[in-house]
PDB file of C-alpha atoms in Angstrom:
ATOM      1  CA  UNK A  17     -52.442 -58.418  41.886  1.00  0.00           C
ATOM      2  CA  UNK A  18     -56.356 -59.451  41.747  1.00  0.00           C
ATOM      3  CA  UNK A  19     -58.631 -56.829  40.369  1.00  0.00           C
ATOM      4  CA  UNK A  20     -60.832 -55.444  43.305  1.00  0.00           C
ATOM      5  CA  UNK A  21     -64.347 -54.970  42.349  1.00  0.00           C
ATOM      6  CA  UNK A  22     -67.013 -52.421  43.795  1.00  0.00           C
ATOM      7  CA  UNK A  23     -68.598 -55.448  45.766  1.00  0.00           C
ATOM      8  CA  UNK A  24     -65.345 -55.752  47.596  1.00  0.00           C
ATOM      9  CA  UNK A  25     -65.231 -52.122  48.725  1.00  0.00           C
ATOM     10  CA  UNK A  26     -66.192 -51.057  52.452  1.00  0.00           C
ATOM     11  CA  UNK A  27     -69.575 -50.238  52.326  1.00  0.00           C
ATOM     12  CA  UNK A  28     -69.939 -46.341  53.290  1.00  0.00           C
ATOM     13  CA  UNK A  29     -72.006 -46.048  56.704  1.00  0.00           C
ATOM     14  CA  UNK A  30     -75.760 -45.447  56.493  1.00  0.00           C
ATOM     15  CA  UNK A  31     -76.141 -41.712  57.865  1.00  0.00           C
ATOM     16  CA  UNK A  32     -79.115 -41.570  59.447  1.00  0.00           C
ATOM     17  CA  UNK A  33     -81.309 -38.437  59.214  1.00  0.00           C
ATOM     18  CA  UNK A  34     -81.308 -35.868  61.896  1.00  0.00           C
ATOM     19  CA  UNK A  35     -84.953 -36.550  62.635  1.00  0.00           C
ATOM     20  CA  UNK A  36     -86.413 -39.833  63.343  1.00  0.00           C
ATOM     21  CA  UNK A  37     -89.717 -39.060  64.629  1.00  0.00           C
ATOM     22  CA  UNK A  38     -92.925 -41.142  63.970  1.00  0.00           C
ATOM     23  CA  UNK A  39     -92.994 -39.191  60.265  1.00  0.00           C
ATOM     24  CA  UNK A  40     -89.650 -40.730  59.240  1.00  0.00           C
ATOM     25  CA  UNK A  41     -89.814 -44.004  60.452  1.00  0.00           C
ATOM     26  CA  UNK A  42     -91.242 -45.430  57.305  1.00  0.00           C
ATOM     27  CA  UNK A  43     -88.167 -43.848  55.346  1.00  0.00           C
ATOM     28  CA  UNK A  44     -85.960 -45.354  58.188  1.00  0.00           C
ATOM     29  CA  UNK A  45     -87.765 -48.692  57.411  1.00  0.00           C
ATOM     30  CA  UNK A  46     -86.626 -48.825  54.149  1.00  0.00           C
ATOM     31  CA  UNK A  47     -83.423 -47.483  54.277  1.00  0.00           C
ATOM     32  CA  UNK A  48     -82.523 -50.249  56.918  1.00  0.00           C
ATOM     33  CA  UNK A  49     -83.979 -53.033  55.046  1.00  0.00           C
ATOM     34  CA  UNK A  50     -82.094 -51.980  51.895  1.00  0.00           C
ATOM     35  CA  UNK A  51     -78.712 -52.326  54.156  1.00  0.00           C
ATOM     36  CA  UNK A  52     -79.729 -55.489  55.564  1.00  0.00           C
ATOM     37  CA  UNK A  53     -80.825 -56.958  52.036  1.00  0.00           C
ATOM     38  CA  UNK A  54     -77.127 -56.553  50.647  1.00  0.00           C
ATOM     39  CA  UNK A  55     -75.966 -59.087  53.150  1.00  0.00           C
ATOM     40  CA  UNK A  56     -73.091 -57.438  54.633  1.00  0.00           C
ATOM     41  CA  UNK A  57     -72.030 -55.984  57.288  1.00  0.00           C
ATOM     42  CA  UNK A  58     -73.507 -52.620  58.393  1.00  0.00           C
ATOM     43  CA  UNK A  59     -72.526 -49.490  59.483  1.00  0.00           C
ATOM     44  CA  UNK A  60     -74.766 -46.626  60.786  1.00  0.00           C
ATOM     45  CA  UNK A  61     -73.871 -43.041  61.617  1.00  0.00           C
ATOM     46  CA  UNK A  62     -75.977 -41.898  63.941  1.00  0.00           C
ATOM     47  CA  UNK A  63     -73.975 -38.597  65.076  1.00  0.00           C
ATOM     48  CA  UNK A  64     -76.748 -36.164  63.035  1.00  0.00           C
ATOM     49  CA  UNK A  65     -79.682 -37.662  65.195  1.00  0.00           C
ATOM     50  CA  UNK A  66     -81.072 -34.398  66.896  1.00  0.00           C
ATOM     51  CA  UNK A  67     -84.571 -35.672  67.023  1.00  0.00           C
ATOM     52  CA  UNK A  68     -85.908 -39.298  67.902  1.00  0.00           C
ATOM     53  CA  UNK A  69     -88.905 -40.847  69.603  1.00  0.00           C
ATOM     54  CA  UNK A  70     -90.432 -44.184  70.471  1.00  0.00           C
ATOM     55  CA  UNK A  71     -91.240 -45.249  66.648  1.00  0.00           C
ATOM     56  CA  UNK A  72     -87.499 -44.100  65.264  1.00  0.00           C
ATOM     57  CA  UNK A  73     -86.500 -46.293  68.530  1.00  0.00           C
ATOM     58  CA  UNK A  74     -88.781 -49.551  67.583  1.00  0.00           C
ATOM     59  CA  UNK A  75     -87.511 -49.358  64.069  1.00  0.00           C
ATOM     60  CA  UNK A  76     -83.853 -49.544  65.170  1.00  0.00           C
ATOM     61  CA  UNK A  77     -84.718 -51.883  67.494  1.00  0.00           C
ATOM     62  CA  UNK A  78     -86.490 -54.393  64.836  1.00  0.00           C
ATOM     63  CA  UNK A  79     -83.568 -53.659  62.386  1.00  0.00           C
ATOM     64  CA  UNK A  80     -80.881 -54.584  65.226  1.00  0.00           C
ATOM     65  CA  UNK A  81     -82.827 -57.990  65.899  1.00  0.00           C
ATOM     66  CA  UNK A  82     -83.246 -58.873  62.312  1.00  0.00           C
ATOM     67  CA  UNK A  83     -79.607 -58.151  61.543  1.00  0.00           C
ATOM     68  CA  UNK A  84     -78.849 -60.067  64.559  1.00  0.00           C
ATOM     69  CA  UNK A  85     -80.871 -63.094  63.302  1.00  0.00           C
ATOM     70  CA  UNK A  86     -79.178 -62.969  59.898  1.00  0.00           C
ATOM     71  CA  UNK A  87     -75.532 -63.176  61.334  1.00  0.00           C
ATOM     72  CA  UNK A  88     -74.983 -59.750  60.043  1.00  0.00           C
ATOM     73  CA  UNK A  89     -72.731 -57.598  62.573  1.00  0.00           C
ATOM     74  CA  UNK A  90     -73.801 -53.635  63.112  1.00  0.00           C
ATOM     75  CA  UNK A  91     -71.176 -51.197  63.591  1.00  0.00           C
ATOM     76  CA  UNK A  92     -71.970 -47.673  65.011  1.00  0.00           C
ATOM     77  CA  UNK A  93     -69.528 -45.255  63.632  1.00  0.00           C
ATOM     78  CA  UNK A  94     -71.411 -42.130  65.586  1.00  0.00           C
ATOM     79  CA  UNK A  95     -74.144 -41.600  67.893  1.00  0.00           C
ATOM     80  CA  UNK A  96     -75.101 -38.301  68.976  1.00  0.00           C
ATOM     81  CA  UNK A  97     -76.609 -37.868  72.314  1.00  0.00           C
ATOM     82  CA  UNK A  98     -80.258 -37.641  71.416  1.00  0.00           C
ATOM     83  CA  UNK A  99     -79.825 -41.169  70.183  1.00  0.00           C
ATOM     84  CA  UNK A 100     -77.987 -42.259  73.029  1.00  0.00           C
ATOM     85  CA  UNK A 101     -80.781 -41.053  75.255  1.00  0.00           C
ATOM     86  CA  UNK A 102     -83.592 -42.130  74.041  1.00  0.00           C
ATOM     87  CA  UNK A 103     -82.244 -45.907  73.866  1.00  0.00           C
ATOM     88  CA  UNK A 104     -81.236 -45.464  77.381  1.00  0.00           C
ATOM     89  CA  UNK A 105     -84.845 -44.179  78.122  1.00  0.00           C
ATOM     90  CA  UNK A 106     -86.402 -47.102  76.465  1.00  0.00           C
ATOM     91  CA  UNK A 107     -83.850 -49.454  78.108  1.00  0.00           C
ATOM     92  CA  UNK A 108     -82.888 -50.863  74.728  1.00  0.00           C
ATOM     93  CA  UNK A 109     -78.970 -51.425  75.426  1.00  0.00           C
ATOM     94  CA  UNK A 110     -78.963 -54.776  74.906  1.00  0.00           C
ATOM     95  CA  UNK A 111     -80.818 -54.935  71.695  1.00  0.00           C
ATOM     96  CA  UNK A 112     -79.332 -51.434  69.799  1.00  0.00           C
ATOM     97  CA  UNK A 113     -75.724 -52.083  70.520  1.00  0.00           C
ATOM     98  CA  UNK A 114     -74.083 -48.471  70.912  1.00  0.00           C
ATOM     99  CA  UNK A 115     -70.482 -47.991  71.263  1.00  0.00           C
ATOM    100  CA  UNK A 116     -69.574 -46.964  74.808  1.00  0.00           C
ATOM    101  CA  UNK A 117     -69.156 -43.384  75.097  1.00  0.00           C
ATOM    102  CA  UNK A 118     -65.769 -42.105  75.037  1.00  0.00           C
ATOM    103  CA  UNK A 119     -63.944 -41.910  78.647  1.00  0.00           C
ATOM    104  CA  UNK A 120     -67.057 -43.987  80.015  1.00  0.00           C
ATOM    105  CA  UNK A 121     -65.403 -47.344  81.202  1.00  0.00           C
TER     106      UNK A 121
END
């Protein structure tokens, strides 16, 4: 049996902070750029997000665009209601592909 390296192990989801307003945008951008630089499928966990504004959503939208351009799949392991509402209010569904809500067709 071939020995698996740590590179073969699935990456843990990148947990987003609770506050993704303008003051947190630079740190969010750096974390997401790091995920892109790894060149692997990316999992984001947004269940802890309690506050998000246009700046945070712009960073997520740019990240989603860049991941798509690089051919890297992005999956969400959790999405908070504030995150979902922000994406909806700005009409970013097509760009920030959040999973459908449970029980919604």
